Coordinates of C-alpha atoms in Angstrom, one line a residue:
M1 CA -23.1 -24.9 -4.9
T2 CA -22.1 -22.8 -8.1
S3 CA -19.5 -20.5 -8.4
Y4 CA -20.3 -16.7 -8.5
K5 CA -20.8 -15.1 -11.6
Y6 CA -19.5 -11.5 -12.1
A7 CA -21.7 -9.2 -14.1
K8 CA -20.3 -6.8 -16.6
L9 CA -19.2 -3.2 -15.2
E10 CA -18.8 0.3 -17.1
E11 CA -15.3 0.5 -17.8
N12 CA -13.3 3.1 -15.9
R13 CA -16.6 4.5 -14.2
E14 CA -18.2 1.5 -12.2
T15 CA -16.9 -0.6 -9.5
R16 CA -18.5 -3.2 -7.1
L17 CA -18.8 -3.0 -3.1
A18 CA -19.4 -5.5 -0.7
D19 CA -21.9 -5.4 1.8
I20 CA -20.5 -7.8 4.6
L21 CA -23.6 -9.3 6.1
P22 CA -24.3 -9.6 9.8
G23 CA -23.0 -12.6 11.8
K24 CA -21.5 -14.0 14.6
L25 CA -17.5 -15.0 14.8
D26 CA -17.9 -18.3 13.9
D27 CA -21.1 -18.1 11.2
P28 CA -20.3 -18.5 7.7
V29 CA -19.0 -15.4 5.7
R30 CA -21.7 -13.9 3.4
V31 CA -21.5 -11.1 1.3
A32 CA -23.6 -9.2 -1.0
F33 CA -22.5 -6.9 -3.9
R34 CA -23.7 -3.8 -5.3
V35 CA -22.2 -1.3 -7.8
A36 CA -21.1 2.1 -7.4
T37 CA -19.6 4.9 -9.4
I38 CA -16.0 5.1 -8.8
P39 CA -14.8 8.9 -7.6
T40 CA -12.2 10.8 -9.4
T41 CA -9.0 12.4 -7.9
N42 CA -7.0 15.1 -9.4
S43 CA -3.2 15.0 -10.1
E44 CA -2.2 15.9 -6.8
G45 CA -4.3 12.9 -5.2
S46 CA -7.1 14.6 -3.5
S47 CA -10.5 13.9 -3.6
Q48 CA -12.9 15.1 -6.5
T49 CA -16.0 13.5 -5.5
A50 CA -18.0 16.6 -5.0
S51 CA -17.4 17.3 -8.5
N52 CA -18.2 14.1 -10.2
I53 CA -20.7 12.4 -8.1
P54 CA -24.1 14.1 -7.0
E55 CA -24.2 14.2 -3.4
E56 CA -26.7 11.8 -2.9
E57 CA -24.9 9.4 -5.0
R58 CA -21.5 9.5 -3.3
P59 CA -20.4 5.8 -2.2
H60 CA -20.1 5.5 1.5
Y61 CA -17.7 2.8 2.0
E62 CA -14.0 1.7 3.8
A63 CA -11.5 0.1 2.0
L64 CA -9.8 -3.0 3.1
S65 CA -5.6 -3.1 3.3
Y66 CA -4.4 -6.5 3.7
A67 CA -1.6 -9.2 2.6
W68 CA -3.4 -11.8 0.6
G69 CA -1.6 -14.8 2.0
P70 CA -0.9 -18.0 0.1
L71 CA -3.2 -18.5 -2.7
S72 CA -3.0 -22.4 -2.4
D73 CA -4.9 -22.1 1.0
T74 CA -8.3 -20.7 0.3
V75 CA -12.1 -20.7 1.8
D76 CA -15.2 -20.3 0.3
V77 CA -17.2 -17.2 1.0
L78 CA -21.1 -17.1 0.2
V79 CA -22.5 -14.4 -2.3
V80 CA -25.9 -13.7 -1.7
N81 CA -27.6 -12.1 -4.8
G82 CA -30.8 -13.4 -5.5
H83 CA -29.2 -16.7 -5.0
V84 CA -26.1 -18.2 -3.2
S85 CA -22.9 -18.7 -4.8
T86 CA -19.4 -19.0 -4.0
I87 CA -16.3 -17.0 -4.6
P88 CA -12.9 -18.9 -3.2
V89 CA -10.7 -16.1 -1.0
T90 CA -7.4 -16.8 0.8
R91 CA -7.7 -17.6 4.7
N92 CA -6.4 -14.6 5.9
L93 CA -9.1 -12.3 4.2
E94 CA -11.7 -14.9 5.1
E95 CA -10.4 -14.4 8.6
G96 CA -10.5 -10.9 8.4
L97 CA -14.0 -10.7 7.1
R98 CA -15.2 -12.9 10.1
H99 CA -13.3 -10.3 12.2
L100 CA -14.5 -7.1 10.4
R101 CA -18.5 -8.0 10.2
H102 CA -20.8 -6.6 12.5
E103 CA -23.4 -9.0 14.4
D104 CA -26.5 -6.6 13.9
R105 CA -25.9 -4.5 10.8
P106 CA -23.9 -4.9 7.2
R107 CA -20.7 -3.1 6.8
T108 CA -19.9 -1.8 3.4
M109 CA -16.3 -2.5 2.1
W110 CA -14.6 -2.2 -1.2
I111 CA -12.6 -5.5 -1.1
D112 CA -9.8 -6.3 -4.3
A113 CA -10.3 -10.1 -4.3
L114 CA -14.0 -9.6 -4.0
C115 CA -14.7 -6.4 -5.8
I116 CA -12.8 -7.0 -9.1
N117 CA -13.4 -10.1 -11.1
Q118 CA -9.6 -11.1 -10.9
V119 CA -9.8 -13.9 -14.0
N120 CA -10.6 -10.7 -16.3
L121 CA -7.6 -8.9 -17.4
R122 CA -9.3 -6.0 -18.8
E123 CA -11.2 -5.2 -15.6
R124 CA -8.4 -5.7 -13.3
S125 CA -6.3 -3.6 -15.5
W126 CA -8.6 -0.3 -15.2
H127 CA -9.4 -1.2 -11.8
V128 CA -5.8 -0.7 -10.9
A129 CA -5.6 2.2 -12.6
K130 CA -8.4 3.7 -10.4
M131 CA -6.8 1.7 -7.5
C132 CA -5.6 5.6 -5.9
D133 CA -9.2 6.9 -6.4
I134 CA -10.9 4.2 -4.8
Y135 CA -8.7 4.3 -1.6
T136 CA -8.8 7.8 -1.5
A137 CA -12.5 8.0 -1.9
A138 CA -13.1 5.6 1.3
Y139 CA -14.2 7.3 4.3
R140 CA -11.7 4.9 6.3
V141 CA -8.9 2.6 4.9
V142 CA -9.2 -0.5 7.8
V143 CA -5.8 -2.6 7.9
W144 CA -6.2 -6.1 8.7
L145 CA -3.1 -7.5 10.1
G146 CA -4.3 -11.2 10.9
L147 CA -5.2 -13.1 13.8
E148 CA -3.8 -12.2 17.6
A149 CA -0.5 -13.4 17.9
D150 CA 3.0 -12.8 19.8
D151 CA 1.7 -10.5 22.1
S152 CA 0.4 -8.6 19.0
A153 CA -2.6 -6.6 21.3
Y154 CA 0.1 -5.4 23.7
A155 CA 2.6 -4.1 20.8
L156 CA -0.5 -2.1 18.9
N157 CA -1.9 -0.6 22.5
E158 CA 1.8 0.2 23.9
L159 CA 2.5 2.0 19.8
A160 CA -0.6 3.7 20.1
K161 CA -0.2 5.1 23.7
L162 CA 3.0 6.4 22.8
G163 CA 2.1 7.8 19.3
N164 CA -1.0 9.9 21.1
Q165 CA 1.9 11.6 22.9
L166 CA 3.8 13.0 20.1
D167 CA 3.8 14.9 17.2
V168 CA 6.0 13.8 14.4
A169 CA 7.5 16.2 11.8
Y170 CA 8.4 13.6 9.1
N171 CA 10.2 15.5 6.5
T172 CA 12.6 16.7 9.7
E173 CA 12.6 13.8 11.6
K174 CA 11.6 15.7 14.9
I175 CA 9.6 14.2 17.4
T176 CA 7.7 16.5 20.0
I177 CA 6.2 15.1 23.1
L178 CA 3.0 16.8 23.3
P179 CA 2.0 18.3 26.8
P180 CA -1.2 17.3 28.7
V181 CA -4.1 19.5 28.5
D182 CA -3.7 22.9 30.2
E183 CA -0.1 22.5 31.1
E184 CA 3.4 23.8 29.8
P185 CA 5.4 21.6 27.4
P186 CA 7.5 19.1 29.3
P187 CA 11.2 18.7 28.1
R188 CA 11.8 15.8 25.9
D189 CA 12.8 13.3 28.2
E190 CA 14.5 10.4 26.2
T191 CA 15.3 8.5 29.2
T192 CA 11.5 7.9 30.1
L193 CA 11.0 7.2 26.4
E194 CA 13.7 4.5 26.4
L195 CA 12.0 2.9 29.7
R196 CA 8.6 2.7 28.2
F197 CA 10.2 0.3 25.5
G198 CA 12.0 -2.4 27.5
K199 CA 12.6 -5.9 26.2
R200 CA 8.8 -6.9 26.3
E201 CA 7.4 -4.1 24.4
L202 CA 10.2 -4.6 21.5
E203 CA 10.1 -7.9 21.1
A204 CA 6.1 -7.2 20.4
V205 CA 6.7 -4.7 18.0
A206 CA 9.6 -6.9 16.4
A207 CA 6.9 -9.5 16.0
L208 CA 4.2 -7.1 14.7
I209 CA 6.1 -5.5 11.7
D210 CA 7.4 -9.0 10.8
R211 CA 3.8 -9.5 9.3
N212 CA 3.6 -9.6 5.8
W213 CA 1.1 -6.5 6.0
F214 CA 4.2 -4.4 6.5
G215 CA 6.2 -5.8 3.6
R216 CA 3.9 -5.7 1.0
L217 CA 4.0 -3.1 -2.3
W218 CA 0.2 -2.6 -2.8
I219 CA -0.6 -1.7 1.2
R220 CA 1.8 1.4 0.9
Q221 CA -0.3 3.2 -1.8
E222 CA -3.3 1.9 -0.1
I223 CA -2.2 3.7 3.4
Y224 CA -0.5 6.6 1.5
V225 CA -3.7 8.1 0.0
A226 CA -6.0 7.0 2.8
R227 CA -8.1 10.0 4.6
S228 CA -8.3 8.0 7.8
A229 CA -7.2 4.6 8.9
L230 CA -7.7 2.0 11.3
I231 CA -5.4 -0.7 12.2
L232 CA -6.9 -4.2 13.1
C233 CA -5.3 -7.2 14.7
G234 CA -7.2 -9.9 16.0
R235 CA -10.2 -8.0 18.1
T236 CA -7.4 -5.3 18.9
K237 CA -7.6 -1.8 17.2
A238 CA -5.9 1.4 17.3
P239 CA -5.6 4.6 14.8
W240 CA -3.4 4.1 12.3
D241 CA -1.7 7.6 12.6
A242 CA -1.0 7.2 16.3
V243 CA 0.8 3.7 15.8
A244 CA 2.6 5.2 12.9
R245 CA 4.0 7.8 15.0
G246 CA 5.1 5.2 18.0
L247 CA 7.1 3.1 15.3
F248 CA 8.7 6.2 13.9
C249 CA 9.7 6.8 17.7
V250 CA 10.7 3.0 18.0
W251 CA 12.8 3.6 14.5
Q252 CA 14.4 6.9 15.8
W253 CA 15.4 5.4 19.2
P254 CA 18.9 3.8 18.6
K255 CA 19.1 1.9 22.3
R256 CA 17.8 -1.4 21.8
D257 CA 20.3 -3.5 23.0
V258 CA 18.0 -5.3 25.7
L259 CA 17.4 -7.4 22.5
E260 CA 19.1 -10.7 21.3
A261 CA 21.2 -10.1 18.3
K262 CA 19.0 -12.0 16.1
V263 CA 15.9 -10.5 17.0
L264 CA 17.8 -6.9 17.3
S265 CA 19.1 -7.6 13.5
R266 CA 15.5 -8.2 12.3
L267 CA 13.7 -5.6 14.2
A268 CA 16.5 -2.9 12.7
V269 CA 15.7 -3.9 8.9
R270 CA 12.1 -4.0 9.4
L271 CA 11.8 -0.8 11.1
D272 CA 13.7 0.7 8.1
L273 CA 11.0 -0.7 5.7
V274 CA 8.3 0.8 8.2
R275 CA 10.1 4.4 8.4
L276 CA 9.2 4.7 4.3
L277 CA 5.9 3.2 5.3
V278 CA 4.8 5.8 7.8
D279 CA 6.5 8.7 6.2
R280 CA 3.3 10.7 3.8
S281 CA 5.7 13.6 3.4
R282 CA 7.9 11.8 0.6
H283 CA 7.0 11.3 -2.9
M284 CA 8.8 8.4 -5.2
S285 CA 10.3 8.7 -8.4
Y286 CA 10.8 6.4 -11.3
K287 CA 14.6 7.6 -11.1
Y288 CA 15.3 6.0 -7.6
L289 CA 12.4 3.4 -7.6
R290 CA 14.5 0.5 -7.6
R291 CA 16.0 1.7 -4.3
E292 CA 12.8 2.7 -2.8
L293 CA 11.3 -0.7 -3.1
A294 CA 14.2 -2.6 -1.4
G295 CA 13.0 -5.2 0.9
V296 CA 9.3 -4.5 -0.2
R297 CA 7.5 -7.6 -1.6
W298 CA 5.0 -8.0 -4.7
T299 CA 4.2 -11.1 -6.9
D300 CA 3.6 -9.7 -10.5
P301 CA 6.8 -8.0 -11.7
R302 CA 4.6 -4.9 -13.3
D303 CA 3.1 -4.1 -9.8
A304 CA 6.4 -2.6 -9.2
V305 CA 5.3 0.4 -11.4
Y306 CA 1.5 0.2 -11.3
A307 CA 1.1 -0.1 -7.6
V308 CA 3.2 3.1 -7.0
Q309 CA 1.1 5.6 -9.2
G310 CA -0.6 7.3 -5.9
M311 CA 2.9 8.0 -4.1
L312 CA 4.7 9.3 -7.3
R313 CA 5.9 13.1 -7.3
S314 CA 3.6 15.1 -9.4
E315 CA 6.3 14.8 -12.5
D316 CA 6.7 11.1 -12.7
R317 CA 2.7 10.9 -12.2
A318 CA 2.2 12.9 -15.4
V319 CA 3.9 10.5 -17.5
G320 CA 0.7 8.8 -17.5
V321 CA 1.2 5.2 -17.1
V322 CA -1.8 3.4 -17.7
P323 CA -2.0 -0.5 -16.3
D324 CA -2.5 -3.1 -18.9
Y325 CA -1.6 -7.1 -17.7
S326 CA -2.1 -8.2 -21.0
L327 CA 1.3 -6.7 -21.6
P328 CA 4.6 -8.8 -20.7
P329 CA 6.7 -7.1 -18.1
A330 CA 9.6 -6.2 -20.3
R331 CA 7.0 -4.4 -22.4
V332 CA 5.7 -2.4 -19.7
Y333 CA 9.3 -1.5 -18.0
T334 CA 10.3 -0.4 -21.6
D335 CA 7.2 1.7 -22.2
V336 CA 7.7 3.5 -18.9
A337 CA 11.0 4.3 -19.2
V338 CA 10.7 5.4 -22.4
R339 CA 7.7 7.7 -21.5
V340 CA 9.8 9.1 -18.5
M341 CA 12.6 10.2 -20.9
Q342 CA 10.3 11.6 -23.5
A343 CA 8.2 13.8 -21.1
Q344 CA 11.5 14.9 -18.7
E345 CA 13.8 14.9 -21.5
S346 CA 16.1 13.6 -19.5
L347 CA 18.0 10.0 -19.3
D348 CA 18.2 9.9 -15.5
V349 CA 15.9 7.0 -15.2
T350 CA 18.6 4.8 -17.0
S351 CA 20.9 5.7 -14.2
S352 CA 19.3 2.9 -12.2
C353 CA 19.9 0.1 -14.6
D354 CA 22.4 -2.8 -13.1
M355 CA 23.9 -5.0 -16.3
A356 CA 24.6 -7.4 -12.9
Q357 CA 21.0 -8.1 -12.2
H358 CA 19.8 -7.3 -16.0
D359 CA 18.3 -11.1 -16.9
M360 CA 14.5 -10.3 -17.2
E361 CA 13.6 -11.8 -20.8
G362 CA 13.0 -9.1 -23.5
L363 CA 14.1 -6.1 -21.7
P364 CA 16.6 -3.6 -23.3
S365 CA 19.9 -2.9 -21.2
W366 CA 19.1 0.4 -20.7
V367 CA 16.0 0.3 -19.4
P368 CA 15.8 -0.2 -15.6
D369 CA 14.6 -4.0 -14.2
W370 CA 12.2 -2.6 -11.1
W371 CA 11.5 -6.0 -10.3
K372 CA 15.1 -6.3 -8.6
H373 CA 16.1 -4.2 -6.0
T374 CA 19.1 -2.1 -5.5
N375 CA 21.2 -0.5 -3.4
M376 CA 23.8 1.1 -5.8
K377 CA 24.6 4.8 -6.2
M378 CA 22.8 6.8 -9.0
E379 CA 24.1 9.5 -11.3
V380 CA 22.0 12.4 -12.3
S381 CA 22.9 13.6 -15.8
D382 CA 24.3 17.7 -15.8
S383 CA 22.5 18.9 -18.4
K384 CA 19.4 18.2 -21.0
D385 CA 21.1 20.5 -23.5
A386 CA 21.9 18.0 -26.0
L387 CA 19.6 15.5 -24.8
I388 CA 17.3 15.1 -27.7
G389 CA 20.0 14.4 -30.1
H390 CA 21.9 11.8 -27.8
P391 CA 21.8 8.3 -29.7
L392 CA 20.6 6.5 -26.4
F393 CA 17.4 8.6 -26.3
L394 CA 16.7 8.2 -30.0
V395 CA 17.0 4.7 -29.8
C396 CA 14.4 4.5 -26.9
L397 CA 12.2 6.8 -28.5
L398 CA 12.0 4.2 -31.7
A399 CA 11.7 1.3 -29.5
W400 CA 8.8 3.0 -27.8
T401 CA 7.1 4.0 -31.3
S402 CA 7.8 1.0 -33.4

């Protein structure tokens, strides 16, 4: 059977949608592609679908958020477009497609491994630039965590059950227990909360958030911009917002000493990582990016700046970074750093430089190595008055424009 040949798309305007064709769990996975117009978002990230695409032409689809898994472990998916051909995908994705498809009707989704011609660097680059638009315009983001294991169904159900009884103000870290309908609000009873999450619950949650999805970089933007999200693990599904509130509650609750020390330590680290994932009130900045990415994993060094565009504060997003995978990582980082300094008339972004970890080939010493995490304290410059004549600023601008 022949490999699928991707047709050319109109750059920056079109993408592919994958119709996952009906089938039972054990049937081969079959998909069919169709072309759709990419909606756009404004500078604040809200959808402008109505303004750039007529009502009858708006694509109606879900977007998949998942961890690819090992690239060495692939399975062929059948593409049915006139004739049958194949596309190799990672086993985790193939298992996800089996669980996501309906038995009686197609399911339309946007899936990066399928909908982007991954070997075409130019297409990949401009799709990455549109990633925030694609996930914002989806009527729902579906999270695939993987097959059921380690009490995952129990963990998801308990987290969702807890989250449905809570309201969380993430910016103030305040949890409010919601009253039953037509009743007065009860006092916050943290003893009850402690009893609800005993040893079994905490061990199940620890195993759940230890899955690859929670530690990957790209998924953070995908869930951050989602209008609605559903999380799926095997056959168990739950609303993301409810699960997120439940996870925040577990993160805030300090009494977890029912667990063994090793499990407790791992849970604490992962909960700190999840804390930043569930909070959609926070915006990232280039200045603190190395610290904000601590514990997060990604494969391509350039994704450290490309994968966060939808989560940046407005002044950082306005810098105008355009993904280009034909450029080496050091050039990408240098371009970003100089753009930030020029646009913001500040050297603050250089405060995250760490010479002890500065070993990327071709990277100037005054450019942050976003490929490396840091917990270092970052100083803020007191004034911008003499910045334009600062020697380092002039060197940066010269390097960028040469």
